Short mmCIF file of C-alpha atoms in Angstrom, two decimals:
data_model
loop_
_atom_site.label_atom_id
_atom_site.label_comp_id
_atom_site.label_asym_id
_atom_site.label_seq_id
_atom_site.Cartn_x
_atom_site.Cartn_y
_atom_site.Cartn_z
CA MET A 1196 10.38 -90.61 -68.34
CA LYS A 1197 11.07 -87.23 -66.77
CA SER A 1198 12.13 -87.27 -63.12
CA PRO A 1199 9.44 -85.88 -60.76
CA ASN A 1200 12.12 -83.48 -59.50
CA ALA A 1201 13.00 -82.16 -62.95
CA ALA A 1202 12.19 -78.57 -63.95
CA ASP A 1203 9.13 -78.00 -66.12
CA LEU A 1204 10.55 -74.82 -67.70
CA VAL A 1205 14.24 -74.32 -68.53
CA VAL A 1206 15.52 -70.92 -69.67
CA TYR A 1207 18.90 -69.83 -71.06
CA PRO A 1208 20.23 -66.31 -71.83
CA GLU A 1209 20.01 -64.21 -74.97
CA LEU A 1210 22.20 -65.43 -77.88
CA HIS A 1211 23.38 -68.22 -75.59
CA LEU A 1212 25.00 -70.22 -78.39
CA CYS A 1213 26.66 -67.23 -80.09
CA SER A 1214 27.31 -64.95 -77.15
CA LEU A 1215 30.41 -63.20 -78.43
CA GLY A 1216 27.90 -60.59 -79.55
CA ALA A 1217 27.49 -58.79 -82.83
CA GLU A 1218 29.35 -55.79 -81.48
CA THR A 1219 32.59 -57.79 -81.25
CA MET A 1220 32.51 -59.46 -84.64
CA ASP A 1221 32.32 -58.61 -88.29
CA LYS A 1222 28.61 -58.60 -89.14
CA ASP A 1223 28.90 -60.74 -92.27
CA ALA A 1224 31.10 -63.31 -90.55
CA TYR A 1225 28.83 -63.34 -87.51
CA TYR A 1226 25.73 -63.94 -89.59
CA ALA A 1227 27.48 -66.54 -91.75
CA SER A 1228 28.47 -68.48 -88.64
CA PHE A 1229 25.25 -68.34 -86.64
CA ALA A 1230 22.19 -67.17 -88.64
CA GLU A 1231 19.86 -69.85 -89.94
CA PRO A 1232 16.10 -70.42 -90.37
CA LEU A 1233 14.20 -71.54 -87.30
CA ASP A 1234 13.47 -74.89 -88.97
CA GLY A 1235 17.17 -75.45 -89.68
CA PRO A 1236 19.50 -77.96 -87.95
CA ARG A 1237 19.75 -75.87 -84.77
CA GLY A 1238 15.97 -75.65 -84.41
CA LYS A 1239 15.58 -79.39 -85.01
CA ALA A 1240 18.15 -80.07 -82.29
CA PHE A 1241 16.30 -77.82 -79.82
CA ALA A 1242 13.00 -79.53 -80.63
CA GLU A 1243 14.46 -82.98 -80.11
CA LEU A 1244 16.06 -81.94 -76.82
CA ALA A 1245 12.78 -80.54 -75.46
CA ARG A 1246 10.93 -83.68 -76.55
CA GLU A 1247 13.56 -86.03 -75.12
CA LEU A 1248 13.59 -84.26 -71.74
CA GLY A 1249 9.85 -83.58 -71.68
CA ILE A 1250 10.33 -79.91 -70.79
CA TRP A 1251 9.38 -76.44 -71.90
CA LEU A 1252 12.67 -75.16 -73.32
CA VAL A 1253 13.66 -71.53 -73.88
CA PRO A 1254 17.21 -71.87 -75.26
CA GLY A 1255 17.71 -68.12 -75.08
CA SER A 1256 17.54 -66.30 -78.39
CA VAL A 1257 19.06 -67.19 -81.75
CA LEU A 1258 20.01 -65.43 -84.94
CA GLU A 1259 17.02 -66.17 -87.19
CA ARG A 1260 17.53 -65.81 -90.94
CA ASP A 1261 14.18 -65.18 -92.57
CA ALA A 1262 13.27 -66.27 -96.09
CA ASP A 1263 13.87 -62.71 -97.34
CA GLY A 1264 17.43 -62.72 -95.97
CA ARG A 1265 16.75 -60.47 -92.99
CA VAL A 1266 18.33 -61.55 -89.70
CA TYR A 1267 16.55 -61.18 -86.35
CA ASN A 1268 17.49 -61.71 -82.72
CA THR A 1269 14.69 -64.17 -81.94
CA ALA A 1270 13.65 -65.84 -78.68
CA VAL A 1271 12.24 -69.32 -79.25
CA VAL A 1272 10.17 -71.67 -77.09
CA TYR A 1273 9.75 -75.43 -77.50
CA ASP A 1274 7.06 -77.44 -75.74
CA PRO A 1275 7.52 -80.91 -74.19
CA GLN A 1276 6.37 -82.54 -77.43
CA GLY A 1277 9.17 -80.81 -79.34
CA ASN A 1278 6.96 -78.27 -81.12
CA LEU A 1279 8.05 -74.67 -81.71
CA ALA A 1280 5.46 -73.09 -79.40
CA ALA A 1281 6.44 -69.42 -79.80
CA ARG A 1282 8.98 -67.11 -81.38
CA TYR A 1283 9.62 -63.46 -80.60
CA ARG A 1284 11.79 -61.08 -82.62
CA LYS A 1285 13.50 -58.47 -80.47
CA ILE A 1286 11.87 -55.06 -80.91
CA PHE A 1287 14.31 -52.80 -79.08
CA THR A 1288 17.74 -53.83 -80.31
CA TRP A 1289 20.70 -52.30 -78.48
CA ARG A 1290 21.57 -49.64 -81.03
CA PRO A 1291 24.10 -48.84 -82.42
CA TYR A 1292 25.82 -52.07 -81.40
CA GLU A 1293 23.30 -54.64 -82.61
CA PRO A 1294 22.83 -54.70 -86.39
CA MET A 1295 19.91 -57.15 -86.42
CA ASP A 1296 16.56 -56.29 -87.98
CA VAL A 1297 13.80 -55.44 -85.50
CA GLY A 1298 10.56 -57.25 -84.73
CA ARG A 1299 7.15 -55.63 -84.59
CA GLU A 1300 4.97 -58.07 -82.63
CA PHE A 1301 4.40 -58.70 -78.93
CA VAL A 1302 4.31 -62.43 -78.20
CA VAL A 1303 2.70 -64.51 -75.47
CA PHE A 1304 2.05 -68.25 -75.31
CA ASP A 1305 0.10 -70.60 -73.08
CA MET A 1306 1.60 -73.36 -70.93
CA PRO A 1307 -1.44 -75.61 -70.39
CA GLY A 1308 -1.89 -76.42 -66.74
CA TYR A 1309 0.30 -73.49 -65.67
CA GLY A 1310 -0.51 -70.12 -67.21
CA ARG A 1311 0.42 -67.60 -69.87
CA VAL A 1312 3.96 -66.41 -70.58
CA GLY A 1313 5.31 -63.39 -72.47
CA LEU A 1314 8.70 -62.98 -74.14
CA SER A 1315 11.12 -60.06 -74.18
CA ILE A 1316 14.82 -59.74 -74.93
CA CYS A 1317 17.39 -57.71 -73.00
CA PHE A 1318 16.99 -53.99 -73.87
CA ASP A 1319 13.22 -54.49 -74.23
CA SER A 1320 13.05 -54.27 -70.43
CA TRP A 1321 14.03 -50.59 -70.64
CA TYR A 1322 10.79 -49.83 -72.50
CA PRO A 1323 7.74 -50.22 -70.23
CA GLU A 1324 5.48 -50.46 -73.27
CA VAL A 1325 6.77 -53.97 -73.97
CA THR A 1326 6.04 -55.52 -70.59
CA ARG A 1327 2.76 -53.59 -70.27
CA HIS A 1328 1.49 -55.00 -73.56
CA LEU A 1329 2.52 -58.53 -72.63
CA ALA A 1330 0.69 -58.22 -69.32
CA TRP A 1331 -2.35 -56.76 -71.10
CA MET A 1332 -2.30 -59.79 -73.42
CA GLY A 1333 -2.54 -61.98 -70.32
CA ALA A 1334 1.09 -62.83 -69.53
CA GLU A 1335 1.52 -63.82 -65.90
CA LEU A 1336 5.25 -64.44 -66.33
CA VAL A 1337 7.53 -62.45 -68.62
CA ILE A 1338 10.76 -64.17 -69.58
CA ASN A 1339 13.41 -61.56 -70.39
CA VAL A 1340 16.47 -63.29 -71.87
CA VAL A 1341 19.57 -61.11 -71.61
CA GLN A 1342 23.21 -60.84 -72.69
CA THR A 1343 24.31 -57.62 -70.98
CA PRO A 1344 28.12 -57.29 -70.99
CA THR A 1345 28.20 -53.86 -69.37
CA THR A 1346 27.65 -52.24 -66.00
CA GLY A 1347 24.15 -51.42 -67.26
CA ARG A 1348 23.11 -54.66 -65.61
CA ALA A 1349 22.92 -52.68 -62.37
CA GLN A 1350 20.04 -50.64 -63.83
CA GLU A 1351 18.31 -53.67 -65.35
CA ILE A 1352 17.72 -55.20 -61.93
CA PRO A 1353 15.43 -52.41 -60.60
CA LEU A 1354 13.89 -52.07 -64.06
CA ASN A 1355 12.78 -55.70 -63.96
CA GLN A 1356 11.49 -55.24 -60.42
CA ALA A 1357 9.53 -52.19 -61.56
CA ASN A 1358 8.09 -54.05 -64.56
CA ALA A 1359 6.91 -56.80 -62.21
CA ILE A 1360 5.41 -54.35 -59.70
CA VAL A 1361 3.50 -52.06 -62.06
CA ASN A 1362 2.04 -54.99 -64.02
CA GLN A 1363 1.61 -57.38 -61.05
CA ILE A 1364 3.36 -60.25 -62.86
CA TRP A 1365 6.35 -62.53 -62.48
CA VAL A 1366 9.51 -61.45 -64.34
CA ALA A 1367 12.47 -63.74 -64.99
CA SER A 1368 15.52 -61.85 -66.23
CA VAL A 1369 18.11 -64.40 -67.34
CA ASN A 1370 21.50 -62.89 -68.17
CA GLY A 1371 24.62 -64.56 -69.52
CA ALA A 1372 27.58 -65.26 -67.24
CA GLY A 1373 31.16 -64.06 -67.58
CA PRO A 1374 33.19 -63.48 -69.62
CA THR A 1375 30.54 -62.45 -72.17
CA ALA A 1376 28.03 -60.88 -69.77
CA HIS A 1377 27.63 -59.58 -66.22
CA GLY A 1378 25.33 -62.30 -64.86
CA ARG A 1379 23.11 -61.41 -61.90
CA SER A 1380 20.07 -63.25 -63.24
CA LEU A 1381 16.93 -63.00 -61.10
CA LEU A 1382 13.31 -63.98 -60.67
CA VAL A 1383 10.90 -61.32 -59.38
CA ASP A 1384 7.43 -62.03 -57.99
CA PRO A 1385 4.24 -60.02 -58.77
CA GLU A 1386 4.84 -57.68 -55.82
CA GLY A 1387 8.46 -56.94 -56.74
CA HIS A 1388 10.28 -59.23 -54.33
CA ILE A 1389 13.36 -61.01 -55.70
CA GLN A 1390 12.74 -64.72 -55.18
CA VAL A 1391 16.13 -65.96 -56.32
CA ALA A 1392 19.18 -64.24 -57.83
CA ALA A 1393 22.71 -64.95 -59.02
CA PRO A 1394 25.18 -62.95 -56.92
CA GLY A 1395 27.64 -62.17 -59.70
CA MET A 1396 29.10 -63.11 -63.09
CA GLU A 1397 29.87 -66.76 -62.30
CA ASP A 1398 28.13 -69.69 -63.98
CA THR A 1399 24.95 -70.28 -62.00
CA THR A 1400 21.89 -72.49 -62.18
CA LEU A 1401 18.95 -70.87 -60.42
CA LEU A 1402 16.03 -72.97 -59.21
CA SER A 1403 12.68 -71.60 -58.08
CA VAL A 1404 8.92 -72.06 -58.24
CA VAL A 1405 6.64 -69.74 -60.21
CA ASP A 1406 3.16 -69.78 -58.67
CA PHE A 1407 1.02 -68.33 -61.45
CA ASP A 1408 -1.93 -67.92 -59.06
CA ARG A 1409 -0.02 -65.20 -57.21
CA VAL A 1410 -0.66 -62.88 -60.17
CA ALA A 1411 -4.42 -63.11 -59.77
CA ALA A 1412 -4.06 -62.91 -55.98
CA ALA A 1413 -2.02 -59.69 -56.19
CA ARG A 1414 -4.63 -58.15 -58.47
CA LYS A 1415 -7.54 -59.25 -56.29
CA PHE A 1416 -6.08 -58.31 -52.89
CA GLY A 1417 -3.69 -55.57 -54.00
CA THR A 1418 0.08 -55.25 -54.06
CA SER A 1419 1.03 -55.08 -50.38
CA GLY A 1420 -2.71 -54.87 -49.83
CA ASP A 1421 -3.04 -51.29 -51.09
CA ALA A 1422 -2.41 -50.99 -54.85
CA TRP A 1423 -4.69 -52.13 -57.70
CA PRO A 1424 -3.17 -50.60 -60.87
CA TRP A 1425 -5.32 -52.65 -63.26
CA ASP A 1426 -8.49 -51.45 -61.52
CA HIS A 1427 -7.77 -47.75 -61.84
CA PHE A 1428 -9.90 -47.04 -64.93
CA THR A 1429 -13.62 -47.62 -64.39
CA ALA A 1430 -16.75 -47.28 -66.49
CA GLY A 1431 -17.69 -43.65 -66.93
CA ASP A 1432 -14.13 -42.33 -66.82
CA SER A 1433 -13.27 -40.09 -69.74
CA ARG A 1434 -10.57 -41.55 -71.91
CA LEU A 1435 -6.97 -40.54 -71.23
CA GLU A 1436 -5.23 -39.05 -74.23
CA LEU A 1437 -1.69 -40.30 -74.85
CA PRO A 1438 -0.04 -37.76 -77.18
CA LEU A 1439 3.24 -39.73 -77.27
CA TYR A 1440 1.46 -42.64 -78.95
CA ASN A 1441 -1.14 -40.65 -80.88
CA GLY A 1442 -3.69 -42.72 -78.98
CA HIS A 1443 -5.53 -43.03 -75.67
CA VAL A 1444 -6.48 -45.29 -72.75
CA ASP A 1445 -10.12 -46.34 -72.76
CA SER A 1446 -11.54 -47.81 -69.55
CA ALA A 1447 -13.33 -50.53 -71.52
CA ALA A 1448 -10.03 -51.86 -72.91
CA TRP A 1449 -7.71 -51.31 -69.96
CA ARG A 1450 -7.86 -54.57 -68.01
CA PRO A 1451 -5.61 -57.50 -68.98
CA ALA A 1452 -6.79 -60.80 -70.35
CA ILE A 1453 -7.24 -63.56 -67.77
CA SER A 1454 -5.58 -66.93 -68.16
CA ALA A 1455 -7.90 -69.92 -68.40
CA GLU A 1456 -5.82 -71.43 -65.59
CA THR A 1457 -6.83 -68.73 -63.08
CA PRO A 1458 -8.95 -70.22 -60.27
CA ALA A 1459 -12.53 -68.94 -60.16
CA ALA A 1460 -12.02 -67.56 -56.64
CA LEU A 1461 -9.28 -65.24 -57.90
CA ARG A 1462 -11.04 -63.99 -61.02
CA PRO A 1463 -12.25 -60.36 -60.95
CA ALA A 1464 -15.91 -59.72 -60.38
CA THR A 1465 -16.19 -57.49 -63.44
CA ASP A 1466 -16.37 -58.76 -66.99
CA VAL A 1467 -12.93 -59.19 -68.61
CA VAL A 1468 -11.87 -60.00 -72.12
CA PHE A 1469 -10.65 -63.60 -71.96
CA SER A 1470 -9.90 -63.98 -75.66
CA ARG A 1471 -7.28 -61.28 -76.06
CA PRO A 1472 -4.54 -62.63 -78.40
CA ALA A 1473 -2.99 -65.58 -76.61
CA ARG A 1474 -0.47 -66.71 -79.20
CA LYS A 1475 0.24 -63.71 -81.41
CA GLY A 1476 3.47 -64.38 -83.26
CA ALA A 1477 3.56 -68.02 -82.22
CA VAL A 1478 4.18 -70.88 -84.61
CA ASP A 1479 1.93 -73.92 -84.51
CA GLU A 1480 3.35 -77.09 -85.98
#
């Protein structure tokens, strides 16, 4: 039986079990040592660990070898029953240093009784499109697993704060410790405040509480009481052309999906799409 004081969600950094990094090793040797299918021995061990501990487990990301031989940097999530609840293949690999193939799907998953969570990996945080889409799909918490071994970690901290602020969501950026990465993991709330952070590169276990209802509260009452970014587009507005994407923003499709866990008092008064993809890219077993 799980202790009442035990964490419900446990998160580790990117490539936690092979954190020497592709940039420091021969690609073929690196893949031969660490790449395997998600249902291989490593995946079975993760599933058993999550089931044994009764936790939601995000063991960072792994090198996933697909059936066609391609290798991806993939974040995986296991539920307390030991099922593979979600997998996300990194879209924005750190080129030219990371040789892995790239993913092409945004992924969120539901934690029943808590809320909806989105996945991103390291350099994804530099591209606001990733976090915006996850928030639009209903993510109230984005888990960004990281293995940054450079001074670029200094920029990632305000980037993660900005992603939290502009989307009014929680962001957990979990970086590896020294000597393979620069640490400084952090949890940011929906208004951009850092709730807990590692001070440096040392091994650290961070503990905090993610109140998913604060997402809906920030959107209802405004960030700092004066900003409602998801309410900007209203019926009757002409659509906003987005030449960069060869697309546009339409007011009817702008607002994010709402988690089924959101209390009625915090739900918006206007009609919202509740069925936006909740588990795109997830694996049900």
